[in-house]
Tab-separated table of C-alpha atoms in Angstrom:
chain	number	residue	atom	x	y	z
Q	250	MET	CA	-113.760	51.282	-35.437
Q	251	LYS	CA	-113.966	48.205	-33.662
Q	252	LYS	CA	-111.000	49.447	-31.137
Q	253	ILE	CA	-112.930	52.388	-30.535
Q	254	LEU	CA	-115.731	50.262	-29.161
Q	255	VAL	CA	-113.744	47.902	-27.355
Q	256	ILE	CA	-111.738	50.282	-25.509
Q	257	THR	CA	-115.192	52.276	-24.696
Q	258	LEU	CA	-117.082	48.856	-23.652
Q	259	THR	CA	-114.024	48.542	-21.276
Q	260	VAL	CA	-114.226	51.351	-19.656
Q	261	LEU	CA	-117.945	50.665	-18.767
Q	262	ALA	CA	-117.220	47.143	-17.892
Q	263	ILE	CA	-114.725	47.670	-15.280
Q	264	MET	CA	-117.017	49.898	-13.640
Q	265	SER	CA	-118.785	48.123	-10.321
Q	266	PHE	CA	-121.551	49.209	-8.358
Q	267	LYS	CA	-121.609	49.269	-4.455
Q	268	GLY	CA	-123.711	50.856	-1.882
Q	269	LEU	CA	-127.329	49.530	-3.057
Q	270	ASP	CA	-128.476	47.277	-0.303
Q	271	LEU	CA	-131.511	45.695	-2.045
Q	272	VAL	CA	-133.156	41.975	-1.724
Q	273	GLY	CA	-131.650	39.194	-4.199
Q	274	ASN	CA	-133.574	38.892	-7.521
Q	275	GLU	CA	-133.222	36.049	-9.712
Q	276	PHE	CA	-131.678	36.333	-13.641
Q	277	LYS	CA	-131.851	34.280	-16.684
Q	278	ILE	CA	-129.537	34.902	-19.778
Q	279	VAL	CA	-130.335	33.602	-23.048
Q	280	GLY	CA	-128.061	33.842	-25.694
Q	281	THR	CA	-128.805	33.210	-29.311
Q	282	VAL	CA	-125.682	32.211	-31.802
Q	283	SER	CA	-125.117	30.440	-34.986
Q	284	THR	CA	-125.568	26.826	-34.822
Q	285	ASP	CA	-121.849	26.774	-36.202
Q	286	PHE	CA	-121.042	27.878	-32.632
Q	287	ASN	CA	-122.453	24.407	-31.610
Q	288	GLY	CA	-121.003	22.642	-28.773
Q	289	GLN	CA	-118.340	25.917	-28.160
Q	290	LYS	CA	-117.888	26.850	-24.113
Q	291	VAL	CA	-119.265	30.084	-23.036
Q	292	TYR	CA	-118.140	31.849	-20.414
Q	293	LEU	CA	-119.756	34.480	-18.077
Q	294	ALA	CA	-117.145	36.363	-16.331
Q	295	LYS	CA	-116.533	39.847	-14.331
Q	296	THR	CA	-113.223	42.025	-14.954
Q	297	ILE	CA	-110.884	42.183	-11.687
Q	298	THR	CA	-108.841	44.526	-13.869
Q	299	GLU	CA	-109.022	46.169	-17.086
Q	300	LYS	CA	-106.984	43.189	-18.318
Q	301	VAL	CA	-107.621	40.892	-16.176
Q	302	MET	CA	-111.669	38.772	-15.936
Q	303	SER	CA	-112.605	36.025	-13.252
Q	304	LYS	CA	-114.504	33.481	-14.904
Q	305	LEU	CA	-117.915	33.046	-12.644
Q	306	ASP	CA	-119.752	30.795	-14.793
Q	307	SER	CA	-119.910	28.200	-18.310
Q	308	THR	CA	-122.464	26.478	-20.583
Q	309	ILE	CA	-121.930	24.779	-23.803
Q	310	VAL	CA	-123.726	26.135	-27.219
Q	311	LYS	CA	-126.722	23.795	-27.993
Q	312	ASN	CA	-128.733	24.456	-30.912
Q	313	GLY	CA	-127.504	28.003	-30.995
Q	314	LYS	CA	-128.803	28.567	-27.627
Q	315	PHE	CA	-126.774	29.426	-24.518
Q	316	THR	CA	-128.509	29.762	-21.034
Q	317	PHE	CA	-126.634	31.748	-17.646
Q	318	SER	CA	-128.697	32.288	-14.713
Q	319	GLY	CA	-128.187	33.354	-10.994
Q	320	VAL	CA	-128.853	35.781	-8.109
Q	321	SER	CA	-127.796	39.460	-8.322
Q	322	ASP	CA	-128.602	41.792	-5.610
Q	323	LYS	CA	-128.032	44.690	-7.764
Q	324	PRO	CA	-127.581	45.010	-11.377
Q	325	GLU	CA	-123.882	44.203	-11.806
Q	326	GLN	CA	-122.050	44.174	-15.056
Q	327	ARG	CA	-120.984	41.075	-16.148
Q	328	LEU	CA	-118.800	39.646	-19.735
Q	329	ILE	CA	-119.638	36.725	-22.314
Q	330	TYR	CA	-117.211	35.602	-24.193
Q	331	PHE	CA	-116.632	32.165	-26.293
Q	332	GLU	CA	-113.850	29.695	-25.763
Q	333	GLU	CA	-112.620	29.711	-29.474
Q	334	LYS	CA	-110.873	32.251	-30.550
Q	335	ARG	CA	-112.495	32.695	-33.748
Q	336	MET	CA	-114.674	35.647	-32.352
Q	337	ASP	CA	-112.467	38.037	-30.186
Q	338	GLY	CA	-113.363	40.295	-27.827
Q	339	GLN	CA	-116.709	40.365	-24.777
Q	340	ILE	CA	-120.037	41.195	-24.402
Q	341	ALA	CA	-121.583	43.509	-22.231
Q	342	VAL	CA	-124.149	42.845	-20.183
Q	343	TYR	CA	-126.199	43.833	-16.593
Q	344	ALA	CA	-126.900	40.600	-14.506
Q	345	GLU	CA	-130.283	41.838	-12.906
Q	346	LYS	CA	-133.342	40.519	-11.818
Q	347	GLY	CA	-135.472	39.382	-15.250
Q	348	ASN	CA	-135.161	37.868	-18.473
Q	349	ILE	CA	-131.985	39.014	-20.399
Q	350	THR	CA	-131.561	37.976	-24.308
Q	351	VAL	CA	-127.994	38.403	-25.710
Q	352	ASN	CA	-128.335	37.960	-29.831
Q	353	VAL	CA	-124.276	37.543	-30.520
Q	354	ASN	CA	-123.069	39.138	-33.912
Q	355	THR	CA	-120.725	36.447	-35.196
Q	356	GLU	CA	-119.101	38.468	-37.613
Q	357	ASP	CA	-118.496	41.405	-34.861
Q	358	ILE	CA	-119.496	40.461	-31.601
Q	359	SER	CA	-119.012	44.375	-30.216
Q	360	LYS	CA	-122.325	44.983	-32.201
Q	361	SER	CA	-123.987	42.242	-30.399
Q	362	VAL	CA	-127.063	43.284	-29.182
Q	363	VAL	CA	-128.348	42.942	-25.302
Q	364	GLY	CA	-132.093	43.475	-23.799
Q	365	GLY	CA	-135.281	42.329	-21.650
Q	366	THR	CA	-134.549	44.440	-18.575
Q	367	ILE	CA	-134.190	47.935	-17.609
Q	368	ASN	CA	-130.349	48.212	-17.306
Q	369	ASN	CA	-129.652	45.975	-20.890
Q	370	ASN	CA	-132.371	47.889	-22.957
Q	371	ALA	CA	-130.206	50.717	-21.671
Q	372	LEU	CA	-126.832	49.166	-22.581
Q	373	ALA	CA	-127.961	48.635	-26.129
Q	374	LYS	CA	-129.338	52.170	-26.877
Q	375	LEU	CA	-126.239	53.229	-26.095
Q	376	ASN	CA	-123.806	50.871	-27.898
Q	377	THR	CA	-125.680	52.133	-31.028
Q	378	ILE	CA	-124.826	55.911	-29.864
Q	379	LEU	CA	-121.389	54.502	-29.397
Q	380	VAL	CA	-121.092	53.267	-32.973
Q	381	GLU	CA	-122.067	56.658	-34.067
Q	382	VAL	CA	-119.767	58.784	-31.481
Q	383	GLY	CA	-116.905	56.067	-32.828
Q	384	ASN	CA	-117.625	56.589	-36.342
Q	385	LYS	CA	-117.319	60.110	-36.091
Q	386	GLU	CA	-114.348	60.177	-34.485
Q	387	LEU	CA	-112.518	58.282	-36.838
Q	388	ALA	CA	-113.917	60.434	-39.726
Q	389	PHE	CA	-112.637	63.271	-37.612
Q	390	LYS	CA	-109.280	62.117	-37.102
Q	391	ASN	CA	-108.752	60.259	-40.781
Q	392	GLU	CA	-109.596	63.894	-41.625
Q	393	HIS	CA	-107.122	65.942	-39.603
Q	394	MET	CA	-104.962	63.869	-37.628
Q	395	ASP	CA	-101.766	64.455	-40.231
Q	396	ASN	CA	-102.991	67.962	-40.778
Q	397	PHE	CA	-102.285	68.321	-37.339
Q	398	ALA	CA	-99.236	66.947	-36.609
Q	399	LYS	CA	-97.963	68.643	-40.041
Q	400	ALA	CA	-98.976	72.282	-38.511
Q	401	LYS	CA	-97.647	71.318	-35.106
Q	402	GLU	CA	-94.222	70.651	-36.811
Q	403	GLU	CA	-94.154	73.804	-38.677
Q	404	GLY	CA	-95.074	75.708	-35.557
Q	405	ASP	CA	-98.829	76.458	-37.914
Q	406	THR	CA	-100.566	77.654	-34.338
Q	407	GLU	CA	-103.255	79.104	-36.479
Q	408	THR	CA	-104.204	75.553	-38.365
Q	409	GLN	CA	-103.432	73.711	-34.449
Q	410	ASN	CA	-106.271	76.119	-32.934
Q	411	ARG	CA	-108.570	75.403	-35.880
Q	412	ILE	CA	-108.614	71.849	-35.798
Q	413	VAL	CA	-108.461	71.948	-31.990
Q	414	GLU	CA	-111.961	74.197	-31.652
Q	415	GLU	CA	-113.686	71.924	-34.615
Q	416	TYR	CA	-112.957	68.841	-32.314
Q	417	SER	CA	-114.482	70.656	-29.368
Q	418	LYS	CA	-117.206	71.317	-31.177
Q	419	LEU	CA	-117.761	67.752	-31.720
Q	420	THR	CA	-117.337	66.986	-28.139
Q	421	LYS	CA	-120.202	69.193	-27.262
Q	422	GLU	CA	-121.766	67.367	-30.126
Q	423	TYR	CA	-121.350	64.395	-28.233
Q	424	ASN	CA	-122.424	65.377	-24.795
Q	425	LYS	CA	-125.690	66.433	-25.777
Q	426	THR	CA	-126.247	63.351	-27.163
Q	427	TYR	CA	-125.104	61.472	-23.547
Q	428	ILE	CA	-127.368	63.888	-21.834
Q	429	ALA	CA	-130.306	63.318	-23.825
Q	430	PHE	CA	-129.282	58.929	-23.106
Q	431	ILE	CA	-128.884	59.941	-19.156
Q	432	GLU	CA	-132.582	61.759	-19.876
Q	433	GLU	CA	-134.492	59.115	-21.382
Q	434	ASN	CA	-132.891	56.753	-19.292
Q	435	PRO	CA	-132.412	57.882	-15.439
Q	436	ASN	CA	-133.334	54.715	-13.705
Q	437	SER	CA	-130.774	53.120	-15.317
Q	438	VAL	CA	-127.278	52.739	-13.693
Q	439	ILE	CA	-125.718	53.078	-16.919
Q	440	CYS	CA	-126.572	56.879	-17.069
Q	441	VAL	CA	-124.256	57.924	-14.247
Q	442	GLU	CA	-120.775	56.397	-16.024
Q	443	LEU	CA	-121.750	58.912	-18.785
Q	444	PHE	CA	-120.898	61.889	-16.357
Q	445	PRO	CA	-117.231	61.417	-16.287
Q	446	ILE	CA	-116.898	61.166	-19.957
Q	447	ILE	CA	-119.067	64.356	-20.383
Q	448	LEU	CA	-116.726	66.114	-17.727
Q	449	ARG	CA	-113.664	65.853	-19.959
Q	450	ASP	CA	-115.005	68.898	-21.499
Q	451	GLN	CA	-113.129	71.266	-19.135
Q	452	ASN	CA	-115.916	74.268	-20.504
Q	453	VAL	CA	-119.187	72.094	-19.010
Q	454	LYS	CA	-120.565	73.780	-16.103
Q	455	ALA	CA	-121.727	71.428	-12.559
Q	456	LYS	CA	-124.744	74.447	-12.499
Q	457	ASP	CA	-126.139	72.803	-15.771
Q	458	LEU	CA	-125.475	69.223	-15.318
Q	459	LYS	CA	-126.236	69.315	-11.570
Q	460	PRO	CA	-130.465	69.272	-12.255
Q	461	ILE	CA	-130.148	66.680	-14.764
Q	462	PHE	CA	-127.901	64.224	-12.285
Q	463	ASP	CA	-130.823	65.409	-9.604
Q	464	LYS	CA	-133.508	63.804	-11.854
Q	465	MET	CA	-132.036	60.729	-11.772
Q	466	GLY	CA	-133.626	57.372	-9.641
Q	467	PRO	CA	-132.011	56.117	-6.251
Q	468	GLU	CA	-130.324	53.023	-8.077
Q	469	PRO	CA	-127.871	55.051	-10.536
Q	470	LYS	CA	-127.476	57.521	-7.958
Q	471	ALA	CA	-126.452	55.215	-5.307
Q	472	THR	CA	-123.868	53.579	-7.022
Q	473	GLU	CA	-119.865	53.949	-6.303
Q	474	MET	CA	-119.867	55.870	-9.112
Q	475	GLY	CA	-122.898	57.770	-8.763
Q	476	GLN	CA	-121.650	58.653	-5.025
Q	477	LYS	CA	-118.452	60.084	-6.411
Q	478	VAL	CA	-119.975	62.017	-9.561
Q	479	GLU	CA	-122.520	63.342	-6.837
Q	480	GLU	CA	-119.438	65.032	-4.918
Q	481	TYR	CA	-117.753	65.962	-7.401
Q	482	LEU	CA	-120.663	68.062	-9.070
Q	483	ASN	CA	-121.061	69.820	-5.052
Q	484	GLN	CA	-117.359	70.416	-5.618
Q	485	MET	CA	-117.685	72.194	-8.585
Q	486	LEU	CA	-121.185	73.991	-8.143
Q	487	ALA	CA	-119.056	75.419	-5.083
Q	488	ASN	CA	-115.974	76.237	-7.345
Q	489	GLU	CA	-118.235	78.265	-9.971
Q	490	LYS	CA	-120.284	79.860	-7.261
Q	491	ALA	CA	-116.788	80.907	-5.641
Q	492	MET	CA	-115.148	81.707	-9.145
Q	493	GLU	CA	-118.486	83.955	-9.926
Q	494	ALA	CA	-118.435	86.089	-6.570
Q	495	THR	CA	-113.958	86.777	-7.189
Q	496	GLU	CA	-114.371	87.111	-11.063
Q	497	VAL	CA	-112.821	90.495	-12.567
Q	498	GLY	CA	-114.834	93.446	-11.505
Q	499	LYS	CA	-116.090	92.165	-8.097
Q	500	THR	CA	-114.284	93.851	-5.310
Q	501	ALA	CA	-112.476	91.263	-3.271
Q	502	PRO	CA	-114.083	89.500	-0.306
Q	503	ASP	CA	-111.749	90.322	2.854
Q	504	PHE	CA	-110.146	87.339	4.991
Q	505	SER	CA	-107.690	86.545	7.628
Q	506	ALA	CA	-105.803	84.099	8.627
Q	507	ALA	CA	-102.166	83.410	10.729
Q	508	THR	CA	-98.761	84.700	10.285
Q	509	PRO	CA	-95.683	82.842	10.309
Q	510	ASN	CA	-95.431	84.404	13.748
Q	511	GLY	CA	-98.761	83.674	14.495
Q	512	LYS	CA	-100.287	86.817	14.048
Q	513	THR	CA	-103.851	87.107	12.663
Q	514	LEU	CA	-103.821	88.961	9.434
Q	515	SER	CA	-106.441	90.031	7.091
Q	516	LEU	CA	-106.393	91.164	3.150
Q	517	LYS	CA	-107.866	94.823	4.298
Q	518	GLN	CA	-104.747	95.303	6.055
Q	519	ALA	CA	-102.271	94.164	3.517
Q	520	LYS	CA	-103.682	96.006	0.982
Q	521	GLY	CA	-101.845	98.257	-1.195
Q	522	LYS	CA	-102.236	100.662	-4.303
Q	523	VAL	CA	-101.672	97.115	-6.025
Q	524	THR	CA	-102.346	94.455	-4.219
Q	525	ILE	CA	-101.223	90.549	-5.439
Q	526	ILE	CA	-102.986	87.815	-3.817
Q	527	ASP	CA	-100.426	84.956	-4.529
Q	528	PHE	CA	-101.643	81.477	-3.568
Q	529	TRP	CA	-98.718	78.934	-3.531
Q	530	ALA	CA	-96.838	76.326	-1.245
Q	531	SER	CA	-93.313	74.986	-0.620
Q	532	TRP	CA	-94.168	72.138	-2.277
Q	533	CYS	CA	-95.059	73.436	-5.265
Q	534	GLY	CA	-92.412	73.503	-8.211
Q	535	PRO	CA	-93.775	75.718	-10.915
Q	536	CYS	CA	-94.641	78.176	-7.291
Q	537	ARG	CA	-90.848	78.319	-6.705
Q	538	LYS	CA	-89.626	78.449	-10.032
Q	539	GLU	CA	-91.704	81.546	-10.422
Q	540	ASN	CA	-90.902	83.278	-7.147
Q	541	PRO	CA	-87.153	84.589	-8.086
Q	542	ASN	CA	-89.210	87.175	-11.180
Q	543	VAL	CA	-92.086	87.629	-8.258
Q	544	VAL	CA	-89.208	88.941	-5.704
Q	545	ALA	CA	-87.391	90.964	-8.385
Q	546	MET	CA	-90.939	92.099	-9.401
Q	547	TYR	CA	-91.622	93.134	-5.570
Q	548	ASN	CA	-88.065	94.906	-4.811
Q	549	GLU	CA	-88.842	97.257	-7.939
Q	550	LEU	CA	-92.173	97.764	-7.341
Q	551	HIS	CA	-93.097	97.754	-3.839
Q	552	GLY	CA	-91.747	101.420	-2.508
Q	553	LYS	CA	-94.129	102.565	-5.606
Q	554	GLY	CA	-97.022	100.872	-3.624
Q	555	LEU	CA	-97.223	97.150	-5.068
Q	556	ASN	CA	-98.150	94.951	-1.408
Q	557	ILE	CA	-98.001	91.114	-1.814
Q	558	ILE	CA	-99.667	88.794	0.470
Q	559	GLY	CA	-99.342	85.250	0.099
Q	560	VAL	CA	-101.673	82.575	0.828
Q	561	SER	CA	-99.970	79.148	0.985
Q	562	LEU	CA	-101.396	75.915	0.726
Q	563	ASP	CA	-98.974	73.880	3.212
Q	564	LYS	CA	-99.571	71.716	5.416
Q	565	ASP	CA	-96.390	71.527	7.355
Q	566	ASP	CA	-95.311	74.490	9.257
Q	567	ALA	CA	-91.860	74.178	9.065
Q	568	LYS	CA	-91.854	73.873	5.513
Q	569	TRP	CA	-94.085	76.872	4.966
Q	570	LYS	CA	-91.569	78.750	6.550
Q	571	GLY	CA	-88.318	77.592	5.318
Q	572	ALA	CA	-89.554	78.000	1.940
Q	573	ILE	CA	-90.216	82.004	2.812
Q	574	GLU	CA	-86.879	81.757	4.440
Q	575	LYS	CA	-84.793	80.419	1.405
Q	576	ASP	CA	-86.867	82.284	-1.275
Q	577	ASN	CA	-86.491	85.379	0.032
Q	578	LEU	CA	-90.479	86.200	0.625
Q	579	THR	CA	-90.108	89.340	1.954
Q	580	TRP	CA	-93.753	90.200	1.488
Q	581	GLN	CA	-96.229	89.413	3.805
Q	582	HIS	CA	-97.597	85.696	4.403
Q	583	ILE	CA	-101.138	83.762	5.788
Q	584	SER	CA	-101.827	80.357	6.074
Q	585	ASN	CA	-104.199	78.089	7.948
Q	586	LEU	CA	-102.161	75.133	7.026
Q	587	GLN	CA	-105.068	73.148	5.631
Q	588	GLY	CA	-103.451	72.091	2.323
Q	589	TRP	CA	-106.114	71.989	-0.577
Q	590	ASP	CA	-108.683	72.811	1.937
Q	591	GLU	CA	-107.572	75.808	2.716
Q	592	PRO	CA	-110.513	77.975	2.665
Q	593	ILE	CA	-109.213	80.878	1.585
Q	594	ALA	CA	-108.431	79.584	-1.570
Q	595	LYS	CA	-111.864	78.249	-1.313
Q	596	GLN	CA	-113.148	81.223	-1.347
Q	597	TYR	CA	-111.685	82.550	-4.144
Q	598	GLY	CA	-112.136	79.326	-6.538
Q	599	VAL	CA	-108.570	78.627	-6.597
Q	600	THR	CA	-108.158	74.547	-7.818
Q	601	SER	CA	-104.313	75.166	-9.230
Q	602	ILE	CA	-101.295	76.665	-8.225
Q	603	PRO	CA	-99.344	79.214	-8.291
Q	604	ALA	CA	-102.449	81.407	-9.156
Q	605	THR	CA	-102.607	84.984	-8.505
Q	606	VAL	CA	-105.696	87.795	-8.074
Q	607	ILE	CA	-104.761	91.383	-8.415
Q	608	LEU	CA	-106.575	93.943	-7.186
Q	609	ASP	CA	-106.292	98.011	-7.697
Q	610	LYS	CA	-106.398	100.734	-5.377
Q	611	ASN	CA	-110.214	100.337	-4.172
Q	612	GLY	CA	-110.134	96.428	-3.604
Q	613	VAL	CA	-111.752	95.723	-7.052
Q	614	ILE	CA	-110.353	92.399	-8.608
Q	615	VAL	CA	-108.973	93.504	-12.125
Q	616	ALA	CA	-106.803	90.612	-13.313
Q	617	ARG	CA	-106.051	86.962	-12.355
Q	618	ASP	CA	-104.010	84.444	-12.884
Q	619	LEU	CA	-100.632	86.420	-14.571
Q	620	ARG	CA	-97.321	85.375	-14.423
Q	621	GLY	CA	-94.074	86.367	-15.368
Q	622	GLU	CA	-93.669	89.773	-17.420
Q	623	GLU	CA	-97.827	89.745	-18.472
Q	624	LEU	CA	-97.900	90.707	-14.457
Q	625	LYS	CA	-95.582	93.119	-14.182
Q	626	ALA	CA	-96.994	94.712	-17.114
Q	627	LYS	CA	-100.426	95.037	-15.343
Q	628	VAL	CA	-99.392	96.193	-12.154
Q	629	LYS	CA	-96.804	98.624	-13.650
Q	630	GLU	CA	-100.302	100.217	-15.454
Q	631	LEU	CA	-102.251	100.400	-12.241
Q	632	LEU	CA	-99.575	102.009	-10.262
Q	633	ALA	CA	-99.784	104.737	-12.568
Q	634	GLU	CA	-102.858	105.622	-12.758
């Protein structure tokens, strides 16, 4: 349990907040600890890297109290720790305008309570949530870890999938808790740090998260992490819209770009009875590994109506052309040579390669991201219609 909290607090502690230009403000941190620690040296520090801290100030415990004061232009996370090793760990606290309290738990420093200002009050609430999440994580691992390892060793995919599904439900439960915390504390900079945790769930949608982000106050949005989260959510939204526009059952939107010889070719011109839009690049190892299979399928089925249009995410013209020649890719190719900024890839919501989009004779998308024998079987099925 202790390790889980330490890891989580370390993640939160390494975040720095930049980009918010405010007037300097005084803060005062008053800590309360057992009188057994009288005479003990206490440090206020900031994190440089995950394993390195920089000492900013120090003081001595007197009558079970210690005090730090200073000026912070914006909320910045700091760490408090004791010189003597009988109390291992650090206490995370936000240096910000106001009177900040720290009640030190000498039995378990990770359970110390901070408060007094907006972000420290929010941090105290979040720490309570993290304790609950940590307990559930530990209980789940104790119950399922050995069974999962055994199932994996025995090739029992049914048991593995069941455990993964149960953990997925637990993750969704965590995310609901984090989202509720964000909605209850919209002006706390700590809220924005929860978005990367929530986004670990691959099933989460930007269209659901962006409205929650938009309701947050200007201070968390202005942090470095806030700006990164907003940019990422906007990219996710654009990709989700592109995926909706090019999902199975939709007519494939037309596009055009330059061929290796400099002419312009459109999807409309490249269509066959069955058409594969193949997203790839010369630098993509899995793409190049798959190419012999695609070549064999094309040679076998092109005469029956299979057409392929390759859309490359290359930037280097020579490498693109060289890979086409070396791999004997005799179908038609186009590229804007913009790498991951390839507009056709964005139009079709492609975020990883190799990627395929399969069209029927009417230009309707019937499947996506098929490879190998599965791709060949689908092409043969469509050609037989």
